[in-house]
Tab-separated table of C-alpha atoms in Angstrom:
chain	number	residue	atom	x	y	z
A	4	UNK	CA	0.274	91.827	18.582
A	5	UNK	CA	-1.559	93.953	20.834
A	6	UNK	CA	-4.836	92.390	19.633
A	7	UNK	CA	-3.544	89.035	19.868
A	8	UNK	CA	-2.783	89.237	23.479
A	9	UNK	CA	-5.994	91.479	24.523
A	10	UNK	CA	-7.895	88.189	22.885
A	11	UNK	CA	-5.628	85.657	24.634
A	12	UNK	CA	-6.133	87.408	27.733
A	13	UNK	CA	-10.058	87.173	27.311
A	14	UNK	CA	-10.157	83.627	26.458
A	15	UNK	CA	-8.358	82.886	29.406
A	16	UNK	CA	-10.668	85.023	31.406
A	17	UNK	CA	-13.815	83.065	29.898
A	18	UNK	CA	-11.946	79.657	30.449
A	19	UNK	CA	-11.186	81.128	34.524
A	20	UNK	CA	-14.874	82.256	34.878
A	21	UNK	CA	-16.169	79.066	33.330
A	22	UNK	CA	-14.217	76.964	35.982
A	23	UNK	CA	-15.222	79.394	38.359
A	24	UNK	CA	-18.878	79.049	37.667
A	25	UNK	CA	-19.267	75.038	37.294
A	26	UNK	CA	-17.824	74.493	40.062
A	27	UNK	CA	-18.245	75.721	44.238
A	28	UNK	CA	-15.929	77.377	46.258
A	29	UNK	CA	-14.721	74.175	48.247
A	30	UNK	CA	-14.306	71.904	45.017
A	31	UNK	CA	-11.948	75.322	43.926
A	32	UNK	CA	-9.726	74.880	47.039
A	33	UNK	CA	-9.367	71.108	47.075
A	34	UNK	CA	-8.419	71.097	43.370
A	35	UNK	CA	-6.188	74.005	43.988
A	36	UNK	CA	-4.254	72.490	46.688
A	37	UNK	CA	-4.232	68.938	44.662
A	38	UNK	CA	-2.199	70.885	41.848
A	39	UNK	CA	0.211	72.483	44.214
A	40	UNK	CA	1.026	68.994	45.749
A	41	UNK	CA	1.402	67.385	42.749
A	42	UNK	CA	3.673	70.162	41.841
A	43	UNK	CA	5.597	69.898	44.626
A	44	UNK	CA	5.779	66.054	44.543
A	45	UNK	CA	6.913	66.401	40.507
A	46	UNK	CA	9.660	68.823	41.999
A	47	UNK	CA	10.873	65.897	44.368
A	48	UNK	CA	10.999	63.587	41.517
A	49	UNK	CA	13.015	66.082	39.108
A	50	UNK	CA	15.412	66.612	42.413
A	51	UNK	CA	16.231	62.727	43.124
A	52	UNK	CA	16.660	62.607	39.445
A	53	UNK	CA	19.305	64.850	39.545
A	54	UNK	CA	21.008	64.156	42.067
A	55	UNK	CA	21.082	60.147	40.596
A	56	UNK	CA	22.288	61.658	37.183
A	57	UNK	CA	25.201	63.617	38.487
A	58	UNK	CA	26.162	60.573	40.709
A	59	UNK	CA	25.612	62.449	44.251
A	60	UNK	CA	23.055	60.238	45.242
A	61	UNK	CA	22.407	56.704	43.741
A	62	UNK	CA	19.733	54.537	45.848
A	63	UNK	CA	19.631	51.883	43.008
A	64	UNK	CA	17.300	49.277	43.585
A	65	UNK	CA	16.232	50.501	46.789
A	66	UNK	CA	14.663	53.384	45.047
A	67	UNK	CA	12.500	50.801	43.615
A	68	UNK	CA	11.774	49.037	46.664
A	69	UNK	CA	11.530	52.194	48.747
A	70	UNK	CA	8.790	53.594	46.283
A	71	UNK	CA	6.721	50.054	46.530
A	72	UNK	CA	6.764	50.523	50.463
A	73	UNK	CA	5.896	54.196	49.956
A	74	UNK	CA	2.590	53.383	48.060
A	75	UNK	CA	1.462	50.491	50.122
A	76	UNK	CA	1.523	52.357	53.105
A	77	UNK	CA	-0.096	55.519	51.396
A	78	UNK	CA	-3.265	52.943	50.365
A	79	UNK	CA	-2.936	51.039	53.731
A	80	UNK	CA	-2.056	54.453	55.912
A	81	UNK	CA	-5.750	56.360	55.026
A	82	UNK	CA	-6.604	59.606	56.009
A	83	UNK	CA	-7.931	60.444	59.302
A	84	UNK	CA	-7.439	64.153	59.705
A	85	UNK	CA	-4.892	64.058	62.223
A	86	UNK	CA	-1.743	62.287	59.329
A	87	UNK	CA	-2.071	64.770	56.571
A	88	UNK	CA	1.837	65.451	56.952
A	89	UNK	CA	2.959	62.478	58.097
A	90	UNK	CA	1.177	61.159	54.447
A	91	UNK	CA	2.292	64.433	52.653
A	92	UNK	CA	5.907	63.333	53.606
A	93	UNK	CA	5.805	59.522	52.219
A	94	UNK	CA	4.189	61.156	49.379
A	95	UNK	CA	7.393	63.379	48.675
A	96	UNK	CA	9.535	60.628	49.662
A	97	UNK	CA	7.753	58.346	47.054
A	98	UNK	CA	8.494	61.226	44.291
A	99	UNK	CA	12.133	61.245	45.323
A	100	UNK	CA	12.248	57.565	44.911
A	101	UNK	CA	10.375	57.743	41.423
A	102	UNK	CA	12.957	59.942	40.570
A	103	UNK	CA	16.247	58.288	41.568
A	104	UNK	CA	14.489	55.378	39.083
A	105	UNK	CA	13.913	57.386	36.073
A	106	UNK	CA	18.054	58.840	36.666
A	107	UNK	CA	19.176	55.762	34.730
A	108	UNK	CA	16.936	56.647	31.895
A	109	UNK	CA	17.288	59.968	31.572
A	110	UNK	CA	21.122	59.870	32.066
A	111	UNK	CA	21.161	57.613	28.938
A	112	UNK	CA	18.937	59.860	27.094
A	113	UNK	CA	21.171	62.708	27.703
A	114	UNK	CA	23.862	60.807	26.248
A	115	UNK	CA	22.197	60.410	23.041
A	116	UNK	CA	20.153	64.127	22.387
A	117	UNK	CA	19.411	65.883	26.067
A	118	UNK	CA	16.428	68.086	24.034
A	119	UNK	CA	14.101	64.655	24.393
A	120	UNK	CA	14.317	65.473	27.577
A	121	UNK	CA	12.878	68.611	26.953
A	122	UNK	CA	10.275	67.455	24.452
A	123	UNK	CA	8.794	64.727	26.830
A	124	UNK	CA	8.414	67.393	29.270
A	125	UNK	CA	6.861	69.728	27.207
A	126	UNK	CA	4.464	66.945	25.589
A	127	UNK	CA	3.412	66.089	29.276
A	128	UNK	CA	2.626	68.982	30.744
A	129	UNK	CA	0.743	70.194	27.416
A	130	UNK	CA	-1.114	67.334	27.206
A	131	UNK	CA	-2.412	67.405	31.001
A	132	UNK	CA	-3.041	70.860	31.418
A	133	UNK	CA	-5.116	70.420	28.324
A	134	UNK	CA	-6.921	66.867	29.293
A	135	UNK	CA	-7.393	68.352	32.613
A	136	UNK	CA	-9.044	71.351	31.467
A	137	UNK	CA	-10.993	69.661	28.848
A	138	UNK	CA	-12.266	67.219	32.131
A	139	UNK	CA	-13.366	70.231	34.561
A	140	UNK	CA	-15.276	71.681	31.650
A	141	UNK	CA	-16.849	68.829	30.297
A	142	UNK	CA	-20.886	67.642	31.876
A	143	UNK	CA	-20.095	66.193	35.374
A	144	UNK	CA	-19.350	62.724	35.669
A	145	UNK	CA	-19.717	62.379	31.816
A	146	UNK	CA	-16.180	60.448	31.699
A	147	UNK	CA	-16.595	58.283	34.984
A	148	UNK	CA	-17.544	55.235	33.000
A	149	UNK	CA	-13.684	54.995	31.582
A	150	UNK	CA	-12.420	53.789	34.821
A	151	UNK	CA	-13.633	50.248	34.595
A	152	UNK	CA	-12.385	49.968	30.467
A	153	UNK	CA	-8.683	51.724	31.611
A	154	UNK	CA	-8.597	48.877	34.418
A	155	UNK	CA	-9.313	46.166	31.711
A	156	UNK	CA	-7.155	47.715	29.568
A	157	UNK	CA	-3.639	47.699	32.355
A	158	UNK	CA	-4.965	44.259	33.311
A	159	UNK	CA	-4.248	42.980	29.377
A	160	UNK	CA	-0.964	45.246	28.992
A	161	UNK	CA	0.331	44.193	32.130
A	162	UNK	CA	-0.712	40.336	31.441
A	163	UNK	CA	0.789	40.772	27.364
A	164	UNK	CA	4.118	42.224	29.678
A	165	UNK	CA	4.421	39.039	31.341
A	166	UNK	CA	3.884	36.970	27.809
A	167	UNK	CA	6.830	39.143	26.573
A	168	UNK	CA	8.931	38.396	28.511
A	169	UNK	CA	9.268	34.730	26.902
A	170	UNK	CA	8.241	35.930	23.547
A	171	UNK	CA	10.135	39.596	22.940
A	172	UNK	CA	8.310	40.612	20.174
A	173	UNK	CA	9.166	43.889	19.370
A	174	UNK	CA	5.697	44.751	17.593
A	175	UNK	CA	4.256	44.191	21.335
A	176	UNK	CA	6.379	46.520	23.182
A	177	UNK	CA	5.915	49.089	20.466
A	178	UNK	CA	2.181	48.551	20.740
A	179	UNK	CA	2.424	48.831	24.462
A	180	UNK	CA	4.223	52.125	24.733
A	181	UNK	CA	1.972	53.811	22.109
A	182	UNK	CA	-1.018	52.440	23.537
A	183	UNK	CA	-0.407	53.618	26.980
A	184	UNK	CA	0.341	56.592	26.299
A	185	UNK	CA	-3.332	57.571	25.265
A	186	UNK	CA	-4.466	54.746	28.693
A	187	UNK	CA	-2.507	57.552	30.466
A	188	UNK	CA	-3.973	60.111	28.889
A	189	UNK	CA	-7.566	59.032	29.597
A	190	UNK	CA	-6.626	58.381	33.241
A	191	UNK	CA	-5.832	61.964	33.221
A	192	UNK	CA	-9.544	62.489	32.220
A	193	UNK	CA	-10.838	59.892	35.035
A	194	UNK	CA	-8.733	61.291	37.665
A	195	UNK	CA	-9.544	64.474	37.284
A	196	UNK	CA	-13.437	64.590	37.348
A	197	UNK	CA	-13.400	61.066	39.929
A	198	UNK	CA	-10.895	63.544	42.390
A	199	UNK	CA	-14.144	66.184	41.752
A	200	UNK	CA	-16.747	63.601	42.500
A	201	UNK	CA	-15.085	62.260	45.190
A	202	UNK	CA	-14.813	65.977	46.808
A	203	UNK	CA	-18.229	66.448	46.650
A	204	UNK	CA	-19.366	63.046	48.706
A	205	UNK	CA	-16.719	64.417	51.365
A	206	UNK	CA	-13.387	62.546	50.527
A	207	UNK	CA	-10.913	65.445	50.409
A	208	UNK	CA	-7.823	63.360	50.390
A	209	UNK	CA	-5.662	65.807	48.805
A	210	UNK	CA	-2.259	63.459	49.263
A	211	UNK	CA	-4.349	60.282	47.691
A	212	UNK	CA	-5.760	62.492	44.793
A	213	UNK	CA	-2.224	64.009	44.007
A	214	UNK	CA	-1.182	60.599	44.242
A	215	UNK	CA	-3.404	59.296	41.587
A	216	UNK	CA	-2.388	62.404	38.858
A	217	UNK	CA	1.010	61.833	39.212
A	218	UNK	CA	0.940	58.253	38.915
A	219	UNK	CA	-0.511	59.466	35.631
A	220	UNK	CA	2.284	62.108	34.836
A	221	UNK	CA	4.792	60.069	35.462
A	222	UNK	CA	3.957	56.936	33.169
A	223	UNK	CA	2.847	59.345	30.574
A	224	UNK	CA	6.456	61.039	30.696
A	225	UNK	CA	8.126	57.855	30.941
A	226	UNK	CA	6.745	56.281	27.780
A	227	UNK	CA	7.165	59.419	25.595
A	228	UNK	CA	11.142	59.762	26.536
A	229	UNK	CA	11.366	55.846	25.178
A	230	UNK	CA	9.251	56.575	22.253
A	231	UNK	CA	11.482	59.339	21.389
A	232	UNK	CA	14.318	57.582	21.868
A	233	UNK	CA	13.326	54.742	19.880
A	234	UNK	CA	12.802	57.150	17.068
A	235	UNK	CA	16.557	58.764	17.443
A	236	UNK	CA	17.954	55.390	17.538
């Protein structure tokens, strides 16, 4: 056991120096306090979940409506220097709202078997502290080129959505949930080492770039809770 955890402990320490190494000091802080807001902003989201799924607080559709507002005036309202917690706030806000939508979801889910739950979470956060790993140590900028095919790809599933919608073919929304589930997990790979290049050309939008990861969290977790519980029911 002992020898087990002294080579866990060096492979982490070669994995720490590696990041360490690739990249400079500045990139280090930026990415460091991307990953605390993003934390922070998940946090928001598991709160207005909560409080929707023990009926304290239920915004319903203007959740929804709220969170559309949110990230139009996150895109619209840039970064000047001066707004970073004005912008930090709508950003919480906007993970509160996410939230209070996925309480209808997850309420159902815990009605049915509440360790999903707990397997969604764990598949997320496995897969993007992996993904995101694998990003910061792969050649710089070698993934860029995905962000042009993952746009494609949302244009056809959201375009296929709207076909559905006439048609409901099951086969399509089965195809769709799988199938986004690795889109989000590329994205994961794009955002990651586009948040790095964008760093290094001076954009150091820390509430955009948390913005864009948990965009990616978020639809990832999502689609693996219905996926599950597809294959419970």
């Amino acid at each position: 056991m002992a020898d087990t955890a002294q080579n866990f402990n060096d492979r982490f320490q070669r994995l720490v120096n590696g990041i360490g190494e690739r990249y400079e000091p500045y990139i280090r802080q930026h990415l460091s306090k991307v990953y605390m807001v993003l934390a922070s902003t998940t946090a928001a989201a598991a709160g207005g979940a909560l409080l929707q799924m023990q009926n304290y607080l239920d915004m319903g559709m203007l959740a929804a409506i709220a969170s559309l507002v949110l990230v139009l005036g996150l895109h619209f309202y840039k970064d000047d220097g001066k707004n970073y917690y004005t912008r930090l706030g709508m950003l919480y806000a906007f993970g509160f709202c996410s939230g209070q939508t996925l309480g209808p979801l997850l309420g159902y889910i815990v009605s049915i078997n509440p360790a999903i739950i707990l397997t969604a979470l764990t598949g997320t956060f496995v897969t993007f502290a992996s993904l995101s790993l694998a990003a910061l140590l792969a050649e710089q900028g070698k993934y860029l080129y995905l962000g042009g095919m993952l746009v494609s790809v949302i244009n056809c599933m959201a375009l296929l959505s709207l076909f559905n919608m006439i048609f409901k073919s099951y086969y399509v929304q089965i195809t769709q949930l799988y199938v986004g589930v690795f889109v989000m997990a590329a994205f994961i790979v794009y955002d990651t080492q586009n948040i790095v290049e964008k760093c290094r050309l001076g954009n150091r939008d820390v509430v955009q770039h948390a913005l864009d990861l948990f965009f990616d969290v978020l639809s990832m977790f999502r689609r693996l809770l219905i996926i599950l519980t597809q294959k419970v029911c």
